[in-house]
mmCIF file of C-alpha atoms and ligand atoms in Angstrom:
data_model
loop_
_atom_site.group_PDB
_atom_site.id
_atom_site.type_symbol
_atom_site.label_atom_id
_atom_site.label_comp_id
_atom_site.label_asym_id
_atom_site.label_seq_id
_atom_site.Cartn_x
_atom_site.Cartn_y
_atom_site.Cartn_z
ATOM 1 C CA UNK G 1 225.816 110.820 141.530
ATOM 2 C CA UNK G 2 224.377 113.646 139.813
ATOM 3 C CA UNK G 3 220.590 114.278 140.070
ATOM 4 C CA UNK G 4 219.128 114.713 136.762
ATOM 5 C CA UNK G 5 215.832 116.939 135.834
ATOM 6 C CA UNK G 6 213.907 113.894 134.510
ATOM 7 C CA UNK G 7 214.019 110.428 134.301
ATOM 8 C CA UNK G 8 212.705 108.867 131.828
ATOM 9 C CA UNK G 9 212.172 104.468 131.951
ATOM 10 C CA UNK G 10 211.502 102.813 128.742
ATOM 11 C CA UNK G 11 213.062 103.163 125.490
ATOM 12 C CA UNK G 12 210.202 102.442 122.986
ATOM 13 C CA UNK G 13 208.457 105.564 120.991
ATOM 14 C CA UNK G 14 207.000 106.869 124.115
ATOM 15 C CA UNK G 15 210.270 107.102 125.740
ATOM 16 C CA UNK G 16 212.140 108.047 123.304
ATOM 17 C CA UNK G 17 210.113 110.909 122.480
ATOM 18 C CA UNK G 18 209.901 111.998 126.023
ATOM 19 C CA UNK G 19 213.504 111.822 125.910
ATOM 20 C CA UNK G 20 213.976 114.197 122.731
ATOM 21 C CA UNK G 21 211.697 116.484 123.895
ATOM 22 C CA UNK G 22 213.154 116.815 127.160
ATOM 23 C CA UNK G 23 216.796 116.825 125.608
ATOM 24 C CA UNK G 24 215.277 120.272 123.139
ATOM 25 C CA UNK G 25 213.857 122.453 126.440
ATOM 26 C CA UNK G 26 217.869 122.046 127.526
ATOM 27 C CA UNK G 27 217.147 119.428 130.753
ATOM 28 C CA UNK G 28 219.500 116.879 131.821
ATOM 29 C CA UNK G 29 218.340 113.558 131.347
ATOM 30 C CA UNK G 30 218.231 109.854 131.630
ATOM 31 C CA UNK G 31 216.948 107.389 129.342
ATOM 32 C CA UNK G 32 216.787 103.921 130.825
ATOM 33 C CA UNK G 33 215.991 100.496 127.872
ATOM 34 C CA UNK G 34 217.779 99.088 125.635
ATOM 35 C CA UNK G 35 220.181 99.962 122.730
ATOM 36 C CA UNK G 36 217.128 97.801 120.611
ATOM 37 C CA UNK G 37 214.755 101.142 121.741
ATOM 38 C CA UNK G 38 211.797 98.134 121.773
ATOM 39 C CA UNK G 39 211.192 94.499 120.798
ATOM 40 C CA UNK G 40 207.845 95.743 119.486
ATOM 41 C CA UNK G 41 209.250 98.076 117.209
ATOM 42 C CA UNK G 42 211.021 95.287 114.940
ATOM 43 C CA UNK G 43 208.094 93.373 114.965
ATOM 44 C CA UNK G 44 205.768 95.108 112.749
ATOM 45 C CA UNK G 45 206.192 94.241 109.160
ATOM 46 C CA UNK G 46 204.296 97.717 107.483
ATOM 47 C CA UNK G 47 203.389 100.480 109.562
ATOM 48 C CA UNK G 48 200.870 102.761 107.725
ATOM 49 C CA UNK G 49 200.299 104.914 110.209
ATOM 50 C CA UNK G 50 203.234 106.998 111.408
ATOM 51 C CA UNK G 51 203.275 110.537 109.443
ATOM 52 C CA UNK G 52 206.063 111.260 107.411
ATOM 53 C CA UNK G 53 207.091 107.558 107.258
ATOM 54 C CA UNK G 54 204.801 105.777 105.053
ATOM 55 C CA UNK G 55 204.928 101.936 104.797
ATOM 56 C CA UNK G 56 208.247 102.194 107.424
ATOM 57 C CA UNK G 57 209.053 98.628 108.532
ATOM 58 C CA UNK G 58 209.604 98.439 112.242
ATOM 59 C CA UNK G 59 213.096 97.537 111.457
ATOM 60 C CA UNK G 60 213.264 101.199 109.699
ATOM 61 C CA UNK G 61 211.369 102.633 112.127
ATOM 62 C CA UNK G 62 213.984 101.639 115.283
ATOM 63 C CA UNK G 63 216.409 103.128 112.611
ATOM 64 C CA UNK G 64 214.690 106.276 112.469
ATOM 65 C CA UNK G 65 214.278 106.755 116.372
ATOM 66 C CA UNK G 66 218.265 105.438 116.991
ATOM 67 C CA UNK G 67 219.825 107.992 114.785
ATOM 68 C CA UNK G 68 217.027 111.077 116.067
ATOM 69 C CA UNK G 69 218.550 110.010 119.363
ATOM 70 C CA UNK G 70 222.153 109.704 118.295
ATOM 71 C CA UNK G 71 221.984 113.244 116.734
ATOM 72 C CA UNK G 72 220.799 114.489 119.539
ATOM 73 C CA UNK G 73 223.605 113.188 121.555
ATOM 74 C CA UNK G 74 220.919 111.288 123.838
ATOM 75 C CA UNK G 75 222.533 107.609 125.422
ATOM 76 C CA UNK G 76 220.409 105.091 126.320
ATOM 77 C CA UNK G 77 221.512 103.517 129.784
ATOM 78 C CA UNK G 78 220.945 100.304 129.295
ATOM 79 C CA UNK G 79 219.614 98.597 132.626
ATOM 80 C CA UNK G 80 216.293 97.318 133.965
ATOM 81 C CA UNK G 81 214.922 99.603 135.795
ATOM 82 C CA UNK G 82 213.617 97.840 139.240
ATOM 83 C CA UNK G 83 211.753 100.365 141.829
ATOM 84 C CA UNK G 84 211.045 103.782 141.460
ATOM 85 C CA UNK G 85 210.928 105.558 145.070
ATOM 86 C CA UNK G 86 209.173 109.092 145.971
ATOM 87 C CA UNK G 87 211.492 110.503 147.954
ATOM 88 C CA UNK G 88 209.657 113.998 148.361
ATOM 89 C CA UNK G 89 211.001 116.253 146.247
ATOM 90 C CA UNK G 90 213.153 113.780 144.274
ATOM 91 C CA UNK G 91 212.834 110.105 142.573
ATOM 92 C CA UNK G 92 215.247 107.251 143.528
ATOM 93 C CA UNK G 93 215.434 105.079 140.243
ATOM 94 C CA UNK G 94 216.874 101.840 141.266
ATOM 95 C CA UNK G 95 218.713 99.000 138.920
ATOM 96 C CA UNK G 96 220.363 96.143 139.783
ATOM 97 C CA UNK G 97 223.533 97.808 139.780
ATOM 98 C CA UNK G 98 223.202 101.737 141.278
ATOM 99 C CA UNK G 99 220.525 104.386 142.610
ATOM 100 C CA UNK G 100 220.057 107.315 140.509
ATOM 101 C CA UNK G 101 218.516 110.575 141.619
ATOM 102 C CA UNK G 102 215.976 112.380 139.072
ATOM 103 C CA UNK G 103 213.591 115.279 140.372
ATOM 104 C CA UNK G 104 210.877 113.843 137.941
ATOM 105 C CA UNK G 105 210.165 110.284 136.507
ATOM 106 C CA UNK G 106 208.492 109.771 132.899
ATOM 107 C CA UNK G 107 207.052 106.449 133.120
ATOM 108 C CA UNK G 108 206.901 104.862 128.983
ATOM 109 C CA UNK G 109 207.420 100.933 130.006
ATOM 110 C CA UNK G 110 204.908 99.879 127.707
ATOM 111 C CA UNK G 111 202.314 96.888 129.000
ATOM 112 C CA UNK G 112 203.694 93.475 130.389
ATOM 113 C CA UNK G 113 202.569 90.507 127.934
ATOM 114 C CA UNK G 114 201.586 87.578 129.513
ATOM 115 C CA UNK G 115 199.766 85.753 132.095
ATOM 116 C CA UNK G 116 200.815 85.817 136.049
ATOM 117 C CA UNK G 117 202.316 82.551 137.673
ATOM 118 C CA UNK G 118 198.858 81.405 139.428
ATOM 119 C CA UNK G 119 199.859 81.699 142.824
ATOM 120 C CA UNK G 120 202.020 84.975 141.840
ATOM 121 C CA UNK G 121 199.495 87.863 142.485
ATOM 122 C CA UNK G 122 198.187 85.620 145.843
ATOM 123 C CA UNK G 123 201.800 86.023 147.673
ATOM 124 C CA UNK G 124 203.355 89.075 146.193
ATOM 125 C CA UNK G 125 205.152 90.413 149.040
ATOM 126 C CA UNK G 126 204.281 87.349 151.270
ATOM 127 C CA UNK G 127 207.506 85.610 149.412
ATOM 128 C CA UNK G 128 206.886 86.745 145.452
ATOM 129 C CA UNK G 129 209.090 89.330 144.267
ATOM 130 C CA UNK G 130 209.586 91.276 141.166
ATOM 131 C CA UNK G 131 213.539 92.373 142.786
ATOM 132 C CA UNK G 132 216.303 91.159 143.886
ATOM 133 C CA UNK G 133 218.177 94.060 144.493
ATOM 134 C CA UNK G 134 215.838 95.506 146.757
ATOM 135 C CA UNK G 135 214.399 92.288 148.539
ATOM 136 C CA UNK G 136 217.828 89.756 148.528
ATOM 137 C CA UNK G 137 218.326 90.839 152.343
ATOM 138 C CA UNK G 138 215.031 89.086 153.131
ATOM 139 C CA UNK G 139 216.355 85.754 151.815
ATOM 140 C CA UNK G 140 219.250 85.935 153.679
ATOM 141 C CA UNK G 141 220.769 82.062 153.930
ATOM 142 C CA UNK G 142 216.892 81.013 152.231
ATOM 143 C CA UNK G 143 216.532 78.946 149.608
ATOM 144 C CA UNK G 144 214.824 80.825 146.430
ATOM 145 C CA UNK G 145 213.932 80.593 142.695
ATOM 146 C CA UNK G 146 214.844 83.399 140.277
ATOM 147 C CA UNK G 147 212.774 83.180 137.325
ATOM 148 C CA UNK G 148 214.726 85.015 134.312
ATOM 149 C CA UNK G 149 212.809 86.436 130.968
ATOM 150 C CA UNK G 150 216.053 87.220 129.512
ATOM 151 C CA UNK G 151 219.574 87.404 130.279
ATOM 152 C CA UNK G 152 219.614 91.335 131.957
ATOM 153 C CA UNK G 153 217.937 88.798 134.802
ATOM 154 C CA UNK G 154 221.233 87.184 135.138
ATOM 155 C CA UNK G 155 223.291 90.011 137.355
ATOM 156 C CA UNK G 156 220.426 90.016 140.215
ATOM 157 C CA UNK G 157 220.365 86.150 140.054
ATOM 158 C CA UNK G 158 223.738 86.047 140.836
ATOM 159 C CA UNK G 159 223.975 89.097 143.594
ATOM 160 C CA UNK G 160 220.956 86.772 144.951
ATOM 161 C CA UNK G 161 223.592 83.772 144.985
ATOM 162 C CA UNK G 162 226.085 86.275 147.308
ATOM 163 C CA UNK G 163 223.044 86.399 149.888
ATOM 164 C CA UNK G 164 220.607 83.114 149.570
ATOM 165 C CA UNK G 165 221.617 79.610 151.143
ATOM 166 C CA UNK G 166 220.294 78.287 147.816
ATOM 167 C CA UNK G 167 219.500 79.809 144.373
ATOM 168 C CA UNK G 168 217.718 78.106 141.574
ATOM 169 C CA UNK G 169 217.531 79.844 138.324
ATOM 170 C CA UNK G 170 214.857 78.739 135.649
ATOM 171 C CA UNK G 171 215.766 80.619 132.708
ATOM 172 C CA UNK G 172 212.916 81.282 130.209
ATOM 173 C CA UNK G 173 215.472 81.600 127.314
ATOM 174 C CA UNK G 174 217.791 80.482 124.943
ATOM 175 C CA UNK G 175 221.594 79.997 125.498
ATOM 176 C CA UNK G 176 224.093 79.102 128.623
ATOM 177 C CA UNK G 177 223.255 81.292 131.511
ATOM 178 C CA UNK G 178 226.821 83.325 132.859
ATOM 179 C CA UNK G 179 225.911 82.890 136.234
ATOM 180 C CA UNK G 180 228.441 81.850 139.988
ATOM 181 C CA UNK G 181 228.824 77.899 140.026
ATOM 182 C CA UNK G 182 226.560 77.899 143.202
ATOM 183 C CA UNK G 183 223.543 79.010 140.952
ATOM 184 C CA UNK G 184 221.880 75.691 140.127
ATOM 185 C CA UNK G 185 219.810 76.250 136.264
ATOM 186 C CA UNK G 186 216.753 74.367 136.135
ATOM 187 C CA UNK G 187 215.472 74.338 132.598
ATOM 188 C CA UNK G 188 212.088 73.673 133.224
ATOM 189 C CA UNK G 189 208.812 75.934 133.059
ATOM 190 C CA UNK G 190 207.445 77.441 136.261
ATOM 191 C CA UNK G 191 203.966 76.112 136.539
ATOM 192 C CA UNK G 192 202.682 77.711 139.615
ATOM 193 C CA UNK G 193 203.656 79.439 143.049
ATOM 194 C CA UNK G 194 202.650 77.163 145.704
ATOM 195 C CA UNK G 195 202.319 78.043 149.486
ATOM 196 C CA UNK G 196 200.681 78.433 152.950
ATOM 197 C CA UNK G 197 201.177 81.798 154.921
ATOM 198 C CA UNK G 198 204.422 82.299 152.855
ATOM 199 C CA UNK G 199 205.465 80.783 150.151
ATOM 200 C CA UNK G 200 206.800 77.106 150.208
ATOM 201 C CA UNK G 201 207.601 75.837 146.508
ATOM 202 C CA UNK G 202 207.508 76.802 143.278
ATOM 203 C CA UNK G 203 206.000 73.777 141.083
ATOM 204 C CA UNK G 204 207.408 73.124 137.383
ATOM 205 C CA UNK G 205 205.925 71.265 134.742
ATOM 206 C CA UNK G 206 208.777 68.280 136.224
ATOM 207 C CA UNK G 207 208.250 69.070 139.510
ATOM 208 C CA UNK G 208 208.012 70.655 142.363
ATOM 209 C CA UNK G 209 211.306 72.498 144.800
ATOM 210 C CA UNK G 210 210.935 73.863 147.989
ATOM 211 C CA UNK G 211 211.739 77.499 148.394
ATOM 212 C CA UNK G 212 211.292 80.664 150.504
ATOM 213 C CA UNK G 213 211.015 82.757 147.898
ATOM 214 C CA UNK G 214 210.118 83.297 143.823
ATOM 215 C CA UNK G 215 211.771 85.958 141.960
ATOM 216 C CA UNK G 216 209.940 86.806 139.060
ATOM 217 C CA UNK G 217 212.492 89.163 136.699
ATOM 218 C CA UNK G 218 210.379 90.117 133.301
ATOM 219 C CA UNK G 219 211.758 92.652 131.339
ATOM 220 C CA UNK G 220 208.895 95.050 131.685
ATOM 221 C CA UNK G 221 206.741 94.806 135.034
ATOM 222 C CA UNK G 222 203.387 96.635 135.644
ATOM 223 C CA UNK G 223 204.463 100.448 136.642
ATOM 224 C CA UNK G 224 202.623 99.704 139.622
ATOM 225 C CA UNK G 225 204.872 97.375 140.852
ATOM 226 C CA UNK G 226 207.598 99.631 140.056
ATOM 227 C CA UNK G 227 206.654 102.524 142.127
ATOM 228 C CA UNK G 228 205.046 102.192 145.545
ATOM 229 C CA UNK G 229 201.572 104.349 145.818
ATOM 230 C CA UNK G 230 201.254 104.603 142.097
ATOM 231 C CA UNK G 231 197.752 104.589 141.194
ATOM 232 C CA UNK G 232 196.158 102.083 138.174
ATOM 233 C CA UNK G 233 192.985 102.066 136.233
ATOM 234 C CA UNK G 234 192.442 99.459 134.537
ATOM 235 C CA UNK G 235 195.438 97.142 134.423
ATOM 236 C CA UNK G 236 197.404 100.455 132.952
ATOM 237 C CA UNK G 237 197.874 103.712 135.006
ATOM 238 C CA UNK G 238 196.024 106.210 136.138
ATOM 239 C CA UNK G 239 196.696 109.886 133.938
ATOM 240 C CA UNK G 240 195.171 112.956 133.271
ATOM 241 C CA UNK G 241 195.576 114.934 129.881
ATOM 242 C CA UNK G 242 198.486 116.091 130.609
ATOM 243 C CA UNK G 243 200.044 112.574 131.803
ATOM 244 C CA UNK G 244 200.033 113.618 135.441
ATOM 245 C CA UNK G 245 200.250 110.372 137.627
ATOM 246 C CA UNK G 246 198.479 110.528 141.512
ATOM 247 C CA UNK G 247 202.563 111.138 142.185
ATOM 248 C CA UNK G 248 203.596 115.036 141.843
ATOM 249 C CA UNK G 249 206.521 114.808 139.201
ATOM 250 C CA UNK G 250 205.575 111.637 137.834
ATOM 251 C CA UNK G 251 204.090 111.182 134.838
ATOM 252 C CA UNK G 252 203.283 108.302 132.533
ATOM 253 C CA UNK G 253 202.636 107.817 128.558
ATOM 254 C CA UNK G 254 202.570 104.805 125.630
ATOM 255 C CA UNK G 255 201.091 101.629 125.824
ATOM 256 C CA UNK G 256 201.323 101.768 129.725
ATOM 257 C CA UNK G 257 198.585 104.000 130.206
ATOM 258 C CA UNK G 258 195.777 102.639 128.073
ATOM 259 C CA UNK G 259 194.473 101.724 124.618
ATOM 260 C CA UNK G 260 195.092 102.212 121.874
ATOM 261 C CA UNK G 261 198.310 100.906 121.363
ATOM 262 C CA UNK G 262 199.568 102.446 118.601
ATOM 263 C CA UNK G 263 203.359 104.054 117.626
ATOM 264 C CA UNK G 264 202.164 107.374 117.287
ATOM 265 C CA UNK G 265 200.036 107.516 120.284
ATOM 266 C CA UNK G 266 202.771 106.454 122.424
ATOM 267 C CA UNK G 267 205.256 109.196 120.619
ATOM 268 C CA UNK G 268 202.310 112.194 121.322
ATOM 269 C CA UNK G 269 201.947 111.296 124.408
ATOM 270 C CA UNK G 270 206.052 110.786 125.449
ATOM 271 C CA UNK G 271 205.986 114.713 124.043
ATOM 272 C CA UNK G 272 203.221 115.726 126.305
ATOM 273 C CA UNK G 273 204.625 114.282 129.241
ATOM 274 C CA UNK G 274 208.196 115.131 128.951
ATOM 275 C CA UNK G 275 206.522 118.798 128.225
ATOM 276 C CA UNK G 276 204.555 118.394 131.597
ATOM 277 C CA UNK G 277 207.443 117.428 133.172
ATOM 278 C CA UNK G 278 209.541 120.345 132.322
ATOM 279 C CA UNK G 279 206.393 122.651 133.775
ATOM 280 C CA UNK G 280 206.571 120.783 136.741
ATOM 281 C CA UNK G 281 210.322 121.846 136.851
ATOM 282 C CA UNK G 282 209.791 125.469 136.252
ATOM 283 C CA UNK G 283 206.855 125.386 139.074
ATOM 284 C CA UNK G 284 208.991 123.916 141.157
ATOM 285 C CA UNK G 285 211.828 126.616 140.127
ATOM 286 C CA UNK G 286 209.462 129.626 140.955
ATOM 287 C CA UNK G 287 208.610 127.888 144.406
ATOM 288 C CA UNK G 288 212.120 127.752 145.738
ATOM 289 C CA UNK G 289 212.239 131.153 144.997
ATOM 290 C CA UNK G 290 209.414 132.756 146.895
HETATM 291 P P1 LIG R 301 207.069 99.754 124.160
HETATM 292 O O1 LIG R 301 207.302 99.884 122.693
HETATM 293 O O2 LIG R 301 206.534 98.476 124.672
HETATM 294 O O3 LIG R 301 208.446 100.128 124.866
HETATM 295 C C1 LIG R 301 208.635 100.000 126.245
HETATM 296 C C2 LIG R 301 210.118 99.783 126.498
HETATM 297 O O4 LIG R 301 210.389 99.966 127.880
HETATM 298 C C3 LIG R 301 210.614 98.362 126.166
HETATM 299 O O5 LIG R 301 211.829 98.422 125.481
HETATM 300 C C4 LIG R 301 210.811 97.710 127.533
HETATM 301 O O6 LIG R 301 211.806 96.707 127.558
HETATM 302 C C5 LIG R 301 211.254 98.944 128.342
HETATM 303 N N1 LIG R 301 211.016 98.757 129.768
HETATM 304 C C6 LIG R 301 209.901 98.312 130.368
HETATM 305 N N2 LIG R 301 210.064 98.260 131.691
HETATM 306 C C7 LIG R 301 211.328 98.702 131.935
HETATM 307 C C8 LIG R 301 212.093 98.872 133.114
HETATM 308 N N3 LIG R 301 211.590 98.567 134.312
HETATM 309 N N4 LIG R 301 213.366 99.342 133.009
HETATM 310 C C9 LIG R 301 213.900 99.660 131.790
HETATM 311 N N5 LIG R 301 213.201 99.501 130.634
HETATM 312 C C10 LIG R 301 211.940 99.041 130.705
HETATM 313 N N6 LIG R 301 201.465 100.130 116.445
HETATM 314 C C11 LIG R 301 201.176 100.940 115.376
HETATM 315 O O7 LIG R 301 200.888 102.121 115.561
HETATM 316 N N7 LIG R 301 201.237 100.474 114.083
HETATM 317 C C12 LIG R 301 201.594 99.189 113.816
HETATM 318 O O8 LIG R 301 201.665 98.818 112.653
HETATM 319 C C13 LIG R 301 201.887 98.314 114.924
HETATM 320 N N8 LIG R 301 202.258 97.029 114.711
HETATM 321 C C14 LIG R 301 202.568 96.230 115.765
HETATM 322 C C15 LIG R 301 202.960 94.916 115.520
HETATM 323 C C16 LIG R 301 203.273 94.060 116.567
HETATM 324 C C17 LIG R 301 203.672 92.662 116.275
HETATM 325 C C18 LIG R 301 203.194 94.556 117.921
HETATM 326 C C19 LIG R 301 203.530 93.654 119.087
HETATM 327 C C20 LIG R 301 202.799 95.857 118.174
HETATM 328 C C21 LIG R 301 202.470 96.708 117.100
HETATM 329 N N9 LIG R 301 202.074 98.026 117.327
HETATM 330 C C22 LIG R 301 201.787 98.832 116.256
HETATM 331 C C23 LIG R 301 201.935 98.569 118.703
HETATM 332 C C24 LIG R 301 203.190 99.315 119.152
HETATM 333 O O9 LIG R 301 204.269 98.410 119.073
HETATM 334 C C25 LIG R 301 203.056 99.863 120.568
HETATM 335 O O10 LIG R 301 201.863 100.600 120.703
HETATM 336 C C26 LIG R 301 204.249 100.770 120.911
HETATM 337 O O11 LIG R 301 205.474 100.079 120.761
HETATM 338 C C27 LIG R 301 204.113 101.291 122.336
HETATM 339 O O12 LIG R 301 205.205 102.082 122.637
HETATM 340 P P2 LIG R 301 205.664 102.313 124.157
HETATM 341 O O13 LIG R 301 206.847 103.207 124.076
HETATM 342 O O14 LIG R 301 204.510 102.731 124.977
HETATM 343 O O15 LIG R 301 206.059 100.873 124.706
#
């Protein structure tokens, strides 16, 4: 597959104005989300706030951004991004279903809602995992829980059923599941991660199954989960002004890298860092060169 100049993971205001911005200085790009752009778009009732759009309903807002990006002939691939690997002078962006190959990664994944699993941050990487793609081979003939936010959980649940001895799969939505036969749905809530060195069960509000291994699969997880050596500050991550990550050609921008969270925050700061990004690119450029 093609490398492309920048990568760009999230499709709310930050990303998408990273993405436009990146698309208008003439680099090849990918924009990874959702056709939706953001859940928290549609939510707001009146936004007051963006210029040029007053009292825009999120509704008209997601409107706004989908046919910008349209016009611009920009696609949104629509997969979960679930690690993002340095590789030296390029990014490996993996999803549940291929590796793709950027030379820089714009980081706009917004900020994960919600509690941990008590138990969760305790044995991350000691049998807690945030992905199945990358970590199935671990649980090879194990018996493991997939925990799935939403249905784009569903495809690494089942790859998980081609490798486990056993896979349970609590999921924490509506509607029937399309998952193998030997996937056994548990429609229960996860309660806690429970365990010794490793993990041994994860406990329900019904009960309690023993398993090797909990797959937690939100729809958004903390960028520093998502990229190894990624520095945080705060619960968000680590920038400068110019949205410069500790990771040369990685940069970061929206909700994910600190207050306030606001629409027109996260679109500034998509522009700065897709603009960063393309300097990076050009330094890069003039390196090769000498
Ligand atoms: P988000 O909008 O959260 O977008 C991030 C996107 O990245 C999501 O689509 C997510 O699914 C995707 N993503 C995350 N991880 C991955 C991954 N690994 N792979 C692929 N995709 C991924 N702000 C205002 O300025 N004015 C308002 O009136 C206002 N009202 C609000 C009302 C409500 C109810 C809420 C919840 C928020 C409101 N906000 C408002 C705040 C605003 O929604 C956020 O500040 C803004 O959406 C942040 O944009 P973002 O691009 O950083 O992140």
């Amino acid at each position: 597959m093609e490398r492309v100049d920048i990568a760009v993971i999230g499709s709310g205001p930050a990303g998408v104005s990273a993405a436009i911005t990146a698309k208008l200085r003439g680099k090849s790009l990918l924009l990874f989300g959702s056709k939706e752009l953001s859940d928290k778009i549609g939510k707001a009732h009146k936004i007051q706030n963006y210029p040029g759009l007053p009292d825009a309903t999120g509704q008209e807002l997601r409107g706004a951004f989908q046919r910008h990006l349209e016009a611009m002939g920009i696609t949104v691939t629509e997969a979960r991004v679930n690690a993002v690997y340095a590789m030296g002078d390029y990014f490996a962006v993996q999803t549940a279903g291929e590796t793709y190959e950027a030379t820089t990664v714009v980081l706009a994944t917004g900020v994960v809602q919600g509690k941990a699993l008590p138990g969760e941050e305790e044995y991350l990487g000691r049998g807690v995992s945030y992905c199945a793609t990358c970590d199935a081979p671990l649980y090879r003939g194990k018996a493991v829980a997939v925990i799935g936010s939403s249905p784009a959980a569903e495809p690494e649940a089942a790859y998980m059923a081609e490798v486990a001895g056993s896979v349970l799969y609590l999921p924490l939505y509506e509607g029937t599941p399309d998952l193998p036969d030997t996937v056994q749905v548990v429609r229960e809530k996860p309660a806690a991660v429970v365990g010794e060195a490793t993990v041994t069960a994860l406990r329900t509000d019904a009960g309690e199954y023993p398993v090797d291994g909990v797959f937690l699969l939100r729809d958004a997880m903390a960028p520093t989960q998502l990229v190894p050596g990624l520095e945080g500050a705060g619960g968000h991550v680590a920038v400068n002004a110019k949205m410069q990550t500790n990771l040369p050609g990685c940069f970061a921008c929206g909700d994910a890298v600190g207050l306030p969270y606001q629409y027109v925050k996260a679109a500034g700061e998509g522009n700065v860092a897709a603009l960063s990004a393309v300097e990076y690119l050009a330094a890069r450029k003039r390196n090769e060169k000498e």
